[in-house]
CSV table of C-alpha atoms in Angstrom, one decimal:
chain,number,residue,atom,x,y,z
A,1,MET,CA,29.4,-69.2,-42.4
A,2,LYS,CA,31.6,-71.1,-39.6
A,3,ILE,CA,35.2,-70.8,-40.8
A,4,LYS,CA,37.3,-73.0,-38.0
A,5,PHE,CA,41.0,-71.1,-37.5
A,6,GLY,CA,43.0,-73.5,-35.4
A,7,ASN,CA,40.9,-73.9,-32.0
A,8,VAL,CA,38.9,-70.3,-33.4
A,9,VAL,CA,35.6,-70.4,-34.9
A,10,GLU,CA,34.9,-67.3,-37.0
A,11,ASN,CA,31.7,-66.3,-38.6
A,12,ILE,CA,32.8,-65.5,-42.4
A,13,VAL,CA,30.7,-63.8,-44.8
A,14,THR,CA,31.0,-65.1,-48.4
A,15,ARG,CA,30.1,-64.1,-51.3
A,16,LYS,CA,27.6,-67.3,-51.9
A,17,GLU,CA,25.7,-65.9,-48.0
A,18,PHE,CA,25.4,-62.3,-49.2
A,19,PRO,CA,25.8,-62.2,-53.1
A,20,LEU,CA,25.9,-59.0,-55.0
A,21,LYS,CA,22.3,-58.7,-55.9
A,22,LYS,CA,21.6,-58.8,-52.4
A,23,ALA,CA,24.4,-55.9,-52.1
A,24,GLN,CA,22.4,-54.0,-55.0
A,25,LYS,CA,18.9,-54.4,-53.2
A,26,VAL,CA,20.2,-53.0,-49.8
A,27,LEU,CA,22.2,-49.8,-51.9
A,28,LYS,CA,19.5,-49.4,-54.3
A,29,ASN,CA,17.9,-45.8,-53.3
A,30,LYS,CA,21.4,-44.9,-51.7
A,31,THR,CA,24.2,-42.3,-52.8
A,32,VAL,CA,27.3,-43.1,-51.7
A,33,ALA,CA,29.5,-40.5,-51.6
A,34,VAL,CA,33.5,-41.2,-51.3
A,35,LEU,CA,35.8,-38.5,-50.0
A,36,GLY,CA,39.1,-38.5,-51.0
A,37,TYR,CA,40.3,-39.7,-54.3
A,38,GLY,CA,44.0,-41.1,-53.5
A,39,ILE,CA,44.7,-44.8,-52.2
A,40,GLN,CA,41.5,-46.2,-51.5
A,41,GLY,CA,39.0,-43.9,-53.0
A,42,PRO,CA,39.7,-44.6,-56.7
A,43,ALA,CA,39.3,-48.5,-56.1
A,44,GLN,CA,36.5,-48.5,-53.7
A,45,ALA,CA,34.2,-46.1,-55.7
A,46,LEU,CA,35.3,-47.6,-59.1
A,47,ASN,CA,34.4,-51.3,-58.3
A,48,MET,CA,31.3,-50.4,-56.9
A,49,ARG,CA,30.3,-48.5,-60.0
A,50,ASP,CA,31.0,-51.2,-61.8
A,51,ASN,CA,28.6,-52.8,-60.0
A,52,GLY,CA,25.4,-50.9,-60.7
A,53,ILE,CA,25.9,-48.9,-56.9
A,54,ASN,CA,24.8,-45.1,-57.6
A,55,VAL,CA,28.1,-43.6,-56.2
A,56,ILE,CA,29.6,-39.9,-56.3
A,57,VAL,CA,33.3,-38.9,-55.5
A,58,GLY,CA,33.5,-35.8,-53.4
A,59,GLN,CA,37.6,-34.4,-53.9
A,60,ARG,CA,39.2,-31.3,-53.6
A,61,LYS,CA,40.5,-29.9,-56.9
A,62,GLY,CA,43.9,-29.4,-57.1
A,63,LYS,CA,46.3,-28.0,-59.6
A,64,GLY,CA,48.3,-30.0,-62.3
A,65,PRO,CA,47.5,-33.0,-64.2
A,66,ASN,CA,48.5,-35.3,-61.3
A,67,SER,CA,45.8,-33.9,-59.0
A,68,SER,CA,43.5,-36.5,-57.7
A,69,TRP,CA,40.4,-34.4,-59.1
A,70,ASN,CA,42.0,-34.7,-62.7
A,71,ARG,CA,42.6,-38.8,-62.1
A,72,ALA,CA,39.0,-38.9,-61.1
A,73,VAL,CA,38.2,-37.2,-64.3
A,74,LYS,CA,40.3,-39.4,-66.2
A,75,ASP,CA,38.2,-42.2,-64.4
A,76,GLY,CA,35.3,-41.2,-65.7
A,77,TRP,CA,33.9,-39.3,-63.1
A,78,VAL,CA,31.7,-36.2,-64.1
A,79,PRO,CA,32.1,-33.1,-62.4
A,80,GLY,CA,28.9,-31.7,-61.2
A,81,LYS,CA,26.9,-35.2,-61.8
A,82,THR,CA,29.2,-37.7,-60.0
A,83,LEU,CA,32.8,-35.4,-59.4
A,84,PHE,CA,31.6,-32.3,-56.3
A,85,SER,CA,33.9,-30.5,-53.8
A,86,ILE,CA,34.3,-32.6,-50.5
A,87,GLU,CA,31.3,-30.8,-48.8
A,88,GLU,CA,29.3,-30.8,-51.7
A,89,ALA,CA,29.1,-34.8,-52.0
A,90,ALA,CA,28.8,-35.2,-48.1
A,91,GLU,CA,25.8,-33.2,-48.4
A,92,LYS,CA,24.9,-35.3,-51.4
A,93,GLY,CA,25.4,-38.5,-50.0
A,94,ASP,CA,22.8,-40.9,-47.8
A,95,VAL,CA,26.4,-43.0,-47.0
A,96,ILE,CA,29.9,-40.7,-46.7
A,97,MET,CA,32.5,-43.3,-47.1
A,98,LEU,CA,35.7,-40.6,-45.5
A,99,LEU,CA,38.3,-42.4,-47.1
A,100,THR,CA,40.8,-39.4,-47.1
A,101,SER,CA,44.4,-39.5,-45.4
A,102,ASP,CA,44.9,-40.5,-41.1
A,103,GLY,CA,46.8,-37.4,-41.4
A,104,SER,CA,44.2,-35.2,-43.1
A,105,VAL,CA,40.8,-36.6,-41.4
A,106,GLY,CA,40.5,-34.0,-39.0
A,107,GLU,CA,40.7,-31.0,-41.3
A,108,VAL,CA,37.9,-32.9,-43.7
A,109,TRP,CA,35.8,-33.3,-40.8
A,110,LYS,CA,35.5,-30.0,-39.8
A,111,LYS,CA,34.5,-29.5,-43.1
A,112,ILE,CA,31.4,-32.2,-43.9
A,113,GLU,CA,30.3,-32.6,-39.9
A,114,LYS,CA,27.3,-30.7,-40.3
A,115,PHE,CA,26.0,-32.7,-43.5
A,116,VAL,CA,26.3,-36.0,-41.3
A,117,THR,CA,23.1,-36.0,-40.2
A,118,ALA,CA,21.1,-38.2,-38.6
A,119,GLY,CA,19.8,-41.5,-40.8
A,120,LYS,CA,23.2,-41.1,-42.7
A,121,ALA,CA,25.9,-43.4,-42.2
A,122,LEU,CA,29.6,-43.1,-41.7
A,123,TYR,CA,31.9,-45.6,-43.2
A,124,PHE,CA,35.7,-46.2,-43.1
A,125,SER,CA,38.3,-48.3,-43.9
A,126,HIS,CA,40.1,-48.0,-41.2
A,127,GLY,CA,39.6,-47.4,-37.4
A,128,PHE,CA,42.3,-45.1,-37.2
A,129,ALA,CA,39.9,-41.8,-37.5
A,130,TYR,CA,36.9,-42.6,-35.2
A,131,VAL,CA,39.3,-44.7,-32.4
A,132,TYR,CA,41.5,-41.9,-32.0
A,133,ASN,CA,38.7,-39.1,-32.1
A,134,LYS,CA,40.7,-37.2,-29.1
A,135,LEU,CA,43.5,-36.9,-31.9
A,136,THR,CA,41.3,-36.3,-34.8
A,137,GLY,CA,37.9,-34.7,-33.3
A,138,VAL,CA,36.1,-37.1,-35.6
A,139,LYS,CA,32.7,-37.7,-33.2
A,140,PRO,CA,29.7,-38.4,-35.3
A,141,SER,CA,26.2,-37.2,-33.7
A,142,VAL,CA,23.7,-39.7,-32.6
A,143,GLY,CA,21.5,-41.0,-35.1
A,144,VAL,CA,24.4,-41.6,-37.7
A,145,ASP,CA,25.5,-45.1,-38.5
A,146,VAL,CA,29.1,-46.0,-37.9
A,147,ILE,CA,30.7,-48.5,-40.0
A,148,MET,CA,33.6,-49.8,-41.5
A,149,VAL,CA,35.3,-52.3,-43.8
A,150,ALA,CA,38.6,-52.3,-44.5
A,151,PRO,CA,40.7,-54.0,-47.5
A,152,LYS,CA,43.5,-56.1,-46.7
A,153,GLY,CA,45.6,-54.6,-49.6
A,154,SER,CA,46.4,-51.3,-51.1
A,155,GLY,CA,43.8,-49.7,-53.4
A,156,THR,CA,45.9,-50.7,-56.2
A,157,ASN,CA,45.1,-54.7,-55.0
A,158,VAL,CA,41.8,-53.6,-54.1
A,159,ARG,CA,40.9,-52.9,-58.0
A,160,ARG,CA,43.5,-55.3,-59.7
A,161,ASN,CA,41.8,-58.1,-57.9
A,162,PHE,CA,38.5,-57.0,-58.3
A,163,LEU,CA,39.3,-56.5,-62.7
A,164,ASN,CA,40.7,-60.7,-62.4
A,165,GLY,CA,37.6,-61.4,-60.6
A,166,ALA,CA,39.4,-62.7,-57.0
A,167,GLY,CA,38.4,-60.1,-55.1
A,168,ILE,CA,40.4,-59.3,-51.3
A,169,ASN,CA,39.7,-59.7,-48.1
A,170,SER,CA,37.9,-57.2,-45.8
A,171,SER,CA,37.2,-57.4,-42.1
A,172,TYR,CA,34.1,-55.2,-40.9
A,173,ALA,CA,32.8,-53.6,-38.0
A,174,VAL,CA,30.0,-51.8,-36.7
A,175,ALA,CA,30.6,-49.0,-34.2
A,176,ARG,CA,26.9,-47.2,-34.1
A,177,ASP,CA,23.9,-48.8,-35.4
A,178,ALA,CA,21.3,-46.1,-34.9
A,179,THR,CA,18.7,-47.1,-37.8
A,180,GLY,CA,18.9,-50.8,-37.1
A,181,LYS,CA,20.4,-51.4,-40.8
A,182,ALA,CA,24.1,-51.0,-39.8
A,183,MET,CA,24.7,-54.4,-40.2
A,184,ASP,CA,23.1,-55.3,-43.5
A,185,LEU,CA,24.7,-51.9,-45.1
A,186,THR,CA,28.1,-52.8,-44.1
A,187,LEU,CA,27.8,-56.2,-45.4
A,188,ALA,CA,26.2,-54.9,-48.6
A,189,ILE,CA,29.0,-52.3,-49.4
A,190,GLY,CA,31.7,-55.1,-48.5
A,191,ILE,CA,30.5,-57.1,-51.4
A,192,ALA,CA,29.9,-54.2,-53.2
A,193,ILE,CA,33.3,-53.1,-52.8
A,194,GLY,CA,35.0,-56.5,-53.9
A,195,SER,CA,35.8,-58.2,-51.6
A,196,GLY,CA,36.7,-62.0,-51.3
A,197,TYR,CA,35.0,-62.6,-48.2
A,198,LEU,CA,34.6,-60.7,-44.9
A,199,PHE,CA,35.6,-61.1,-41.1
A,200,PRO,CA,34.5,-59.3,-38.2
A,201,THR,CA,36.7,-57.2,-36.4
A,202,THR,CA,35.8,-54.2,-34.3
A,203,PHE,CA,37.4,-50.6,-35.3
A,204,GLU,CA,40.0,-51.0,-32.0
A,205,LYS,CA,41.3,-54.3,-33.2
A,206,GLU,CA,41.5,-53.2,-36.7
A,207,VAL,CA,43.8,-50.1,-36.1
A,208,THR,CA,46.0,-51.4,-33.9
A,209,SER,CA,46.6,-54.9,-36.0
A,210,ASP,CA,46.7,-52.6,-38.7
A,211,LEU,CA,49.5,-50.2,-37.8
A,212,VAL,CA,51.3,-53.0,-36.3
A,213,GLY,CA,51.7,-55.0,-39.7
A,214,GLU,CA,52.1,-52.4,-41.7
A,215,ARG,CA,55.1,-51.2,-39.1
A,216,GLY,CA,55.8,-54.9,-39.4
A,217,ILE,CA,56.0,-58.0,-41.2
A,218,LEU,CA,54.4,-56.0,-44.5
A,219,MET,CA,56.6,-53.0,-45.1
A,220,GLY,CA,58.8,-52.0,-42.2
A,221,ALA,CA,60.3,-55.5,-40.8
A,222,LEU,CA,60.2,-56.7,-44.2
A,223,CYS,CA,62.5,-54.2,-46.2
A,224,GLY,CA,64.6,-54.0,-42.8
A,225,VAL,CA,65.2,-57.6,-42.7
A,226,MET,CA,65.7,-57.7,-46.3
A,227,GLU,CA,68.3,-54.7,-46.2
A,228,ALA,CA,70.3,-56.6,-43.4
A,229,GLN,CA,70.3,-59.8,-45.3
A,230,TYR,CA,71.4,-58.3,-48.6
A,231,TYR,CA,74.3,-55.6,-47.3
A,232,THR,CA,75.9,-58.5,-45.2
A,233,LEU,CA,75.8,-60.8,-48.5
A,234,ARG,CA,77.7,-57.6,-50.1
A,235,ALA,CA,80.1,-57.3,-47.5
A,236,ASN,CA,81.1,-60.9,-47.8
A,237,GLY,CA,82.0,-60.5,-51.3
A,238,HIS,CA,78.7,-61.3,-52.9
A,239,SER,CA,77.7,-59.5,-56.0
A,240,PRO,CA,74.5,-57.1,-56.4
A,241,SER,CA,72.6,-59.6,-58.5
A,242,GLU,CA,73.5,-62.3,-56.6
A,243,ALA,CA,72.6,-60.8,-53.2
A,244,PHE,CA,69.0,-59.3,-54.8
A,245,ASN,CA,68.0,-62.7,-56.2
A,246,GLU,CA,68.6,-64.6,-53.0
A,247,THR,CA,67.6,-61.8,-50.5
A,248,CYS,CA,64.3,-60.5,-52.5
A,249,GLU,CA,63.8,-61.7,-55.9
A,250,GLU,CA,63.2,-65.8,-55.1
A,251,LEU,CA,60.9,-64.3,-51.9
A,252,THR,CA,58.3,-62.4,-54.5
A,253,GLN,CA,58.8,-64.1,-57.7
A,254,SER,CA,58.9,-68.4,-56.0
A,255,LEU,CA,58.8,-68.8,-52.4
A,256,ALA,CA,55.8,-66.3,-51.7
A,257,ARG,CA,53.9,-67.7,-54.6
A,258,LEU,CA,54.1,-71.4,-52.6
A,259,VAL,CA,53.1,-69.6,-49.5
A,260,ASP,CA,50.1,-68.6,-50.6
A,261,GLU,CA,48.8,-71.7,-52.5
A,262,ASN,CA,49.1,-74.0,-49.7
A,263,GLY,CA,50.9,-72.7,-46.3
A,264,MET,CA,54.4,-72.6,-45.2
A,265,ASP,CA,54.5,-75.7,-44.7
A,266,TRP,CA,53.8,-77.4,-47.7
A,267,MET,CA,56.7,-74.0,-49.2
A,268,TYR,CA,59.3,-75.9,-46.7
A,269,SER,CA,58.2,-79.2,-48.2
A,270,ASN,CA,58.7,-78.3,-51.9
A,271,CYS,CA,62.3,-76.9,-50.9
A,272,SER,CA,65.6,-78.8,-50.8
A,273,GLN,CA,66.5,-80.9,-47.6
A,274,THR,CA,69.2,-78.6,-47.2
A,275,ALA,CA,66.7,-75.3,-47.0
A,276,GLN,CA,64.4,-77.6,-44.8
A,277,HIS,CA,66.9,-78.2,-42.4
A,278,GLY,CA,68.5,-74.6,-42.4
A,279,ALA,CA,64.7,-72.8,-42.0
A,280,LEU,CA,63.7,-75.2,-39.8
A,281,LYS,CA,66.8,-74.7,-37.1
A,282,TRP,CA,66.9,-70.3,-37.6
A,283,ARG,CA,63.3,-70.1,-37.8
A,284,PRO,CA,63.0,-69.7,-33.3
A,285,ILE,CA,66.5,-67.5,-33.3
A,286,PHE,CA,64.9,-65.0,-35.8
A,287,ARG,CA,61.3,-65.1,-33.9
A,288,LYS,CA,63.1,-64.4,-30.5
A,289,VAL,CA,64.7,-61.9,-31.4
A,290,THR,CA,62.2,-60.3,-33.3
A,291,GLU,CA,59.6,-60.7,-30.6
A,292,PRO,CA,60.7,-58.3,-28.3
A,293,VAL,CA,60.5,-55.3,-31.0
A,294,PHE,CA,57.4,-56.4,-32.2
A,295,LYS,CA,56.2,-56.2,-28.7
A,296,ARG,CA,58.0,-52.5,-28.2
A,297,LEU,CA,55.4,-52.1,-31.2
A,298,TYR,CA,52.5,-53.2,-30.4
A,299,ALA,CA,52.4,-50.8,-26.8
A,300,SER,CA,53.5,-47.8,-28.7
A,301,THR,CA,50.4,-48.5,-30.8
A,302,LYS,CA,48.2,-49.1,-27.9
A,303,LYS,CA,49.9,-45.9,-26.3
A,304,MET,CA,48.6,-43.8,-29.6
A,305,GLN,CA,52.1,-42.7,-29.8
A,306,GLU,CA,52.2,-44.1,-33.0
A,307,ALA,CA,49.0,-42.4,-34.3
A,308,ARG,CA,50.5,-38.8,-33.0
A,309,GLU,CA,53.6,-39.1,-34.9
A,310,VAL,CA,51.3,-39.9,-38.1
A,311,ILE,CA,49.2,-36.6,-37.5
A,312,ARG,CA,52.5,-34.7,-36.0
A,313,ASP,CA,54.5,-35.7,-39.1
A,314,THR,CA,52.1,-36.0,-42.1
A,315,GLY,CA,50.7,-32.5,-41.3
A,316,ARG,CA,54.0,-30.7,-42.0
A,317,ALA,CA,54.0,-28.2,-44.7
A,318,ASP,CA,56.7,-29.6,-46.3
A,319,TYR,CA,55.5,-33.5,-45.7
A,320,LYS,CA,55.4,-34.5,-49.6
A,321,GLU,CA,58.8,-33.3,-49.9
A,322,PHE,CA,59.9,-34.8,-47.0
A,323,MET,CA,58.7,-38.6,-47.9
A,324,ALA,CA,59.2,-38.0,-51.6
A,325,LYS,CA,63.2,-37.4,-50.2
A,326,LYS,CA,62.8,-40.4,-48.1
A,327,LEU,CA,61.8,-42.6,-51.1
A,328,GLN,CA,64.3,-41.4,-53.5
A,329,ASP,CA,66.9,-42.8,-51.2
A,330,MET,CA,65.5,-45.5,-50.4
A,331,HIS,CA,65.0,-46.4,-54.7
A,332,ASP,CA,68.7,-44.5,-55.0
A,333,SER,CA,70.2,-47.4,-52.7
A,334,GLU,CA,72.1,-50.2,-54.3
A,335,MET,CA,69.9,-52.6,-52.6
A,336,TRP,CA,67.1,-51.3,-54.8
A,337,LYS,CA,68.9,-50.4,-58.0
A,338,ALA,CA,70.1,-54.0,-58.2
A,339,GLY,CA,66.2,-54.6,-57.9
A,340,GLU,CA,65.5,-52.1,-60.9
A,341,ALA,CA,68.1,-54.3,-62.7
A,342,VAL,CA,66.7,-57.8,-61.9
A,343,ARG,CA,63.1,-56.8,-62.9
A,344,SER,CA,64.6,-55.1,-66.5
A,345,LEU,CA,65.9,-59.0,-67.2
A,346,ARG,CA,62.4,-60.8,-66.8
A,347,PRO,CA,60.7,-62.0,-69.6
A,348,ARG,CA,59.0,-59.8,-71.8
A,349,GLU,CA,56.0,-61.3,-72.0
A,350,LYS,CA,55.3,-61.2,-68.0
A,351,ALA,CA,56.3,-57.7,-68.4
A,352,LYS,CA,53.9,-56.8,-70.8
A,353,ALA,CA,51.0,-58.7,-68.7
A,354,ASN,CA,52.1,-56.9,-65.8
A,355,ALA,CA,52.5,-53.5,-67.8
A,356,ALA,CA,48.6,-54.7,-69.0
A,357,THR,CA,47.6,-55.4,-65.8
A,358,ALA,CA,48.5,-51.6,-64.1
A,359,ALA,CA,47.2,-49.9,-66.8
A,360,GLY,CA,43.7,-51.9,-66.1
A,361,VAL,CA,44.0,-51.0,-62.4
A,362,GLN,CA,43.2,-47.3,-63.5
A,363,GLY,CA,40.3,-47.3,-64.2
A,364,ARG,CA,37.9,-48.4,-67.4
A,365,LYS,CA,34.4,-46.9,-67.9
A,366,VAL,CA,31.3,-48.8,-67.9
A,367,THR,CA,28.6,-49.2,-70.8
A,368,LYS,CA,25.4,-49.8,-70.1
């Protein structure tokens, strides 16, 4: 389907054009091996299983009840039948979905490379491992299809949106079509994992936009700007409750929903004239001061500096402790403690609905 985005026309693939029945037909005689049961792995594996695809999971055994292996067991994957070591799953799979973390993908590749043979497909949900192969070593042999479907959201939302029927938008790309069937396979998987619609990209464009987006407006910039406003208000005598509501709560619980419905201009038109006037005045000012930062971020990404740092830092022996401390520091900051208190004051019925949704995301056993 051709859709016009401003002056640009893109080919978008919808569920209507590529229905689930067609996806099931394409994948009918294939075993899809999902390697890694961390962030994207559980959601994509569970969604495909619920859609009738023959899926197995590859995950190393971990210690403790909260290990990814035990999480997979709780989600209904059976050791020796649908749950295997990473190496055994790669050997059994016709489509090998490499969904391990970017920092560990190089080591995982060394273990599975011999099983990624001609006629098989190597699937990614991020261009990192393949584009930065000088850093990761991921260089599949001739005869292997190299494909990607990249959901535009966390694994939690990939699963959550699947369960509520909405789906999540995904980009897709074929880097190598060795079998002549790679495109149909890519779209079939995109539909099977529950994509709302699919839009084309390349591995290189996906990894660049993804790294910029995560470090920028989606996470890094958003949190940084929120903190700047919150602590400015606090420094000028505003209470934690007032500062948090004006910075975060109104954004997430009201304004972002209006943007989601009909766009930023529609959100502006549904706010007071005072808010409209101020936003229109300060919008270009914020753009002017932040655009140089985004240009610096984009350049750092293109030079592979961001990728090098990901591999360097996530490869630290103490990385989990290192990251846990950083996240704990964020959690313990006044701003997010205020947020914790504000969330506790939301209506109970809403809190119950959120809890039920979160529980459903963990997985469900399908009976046939």
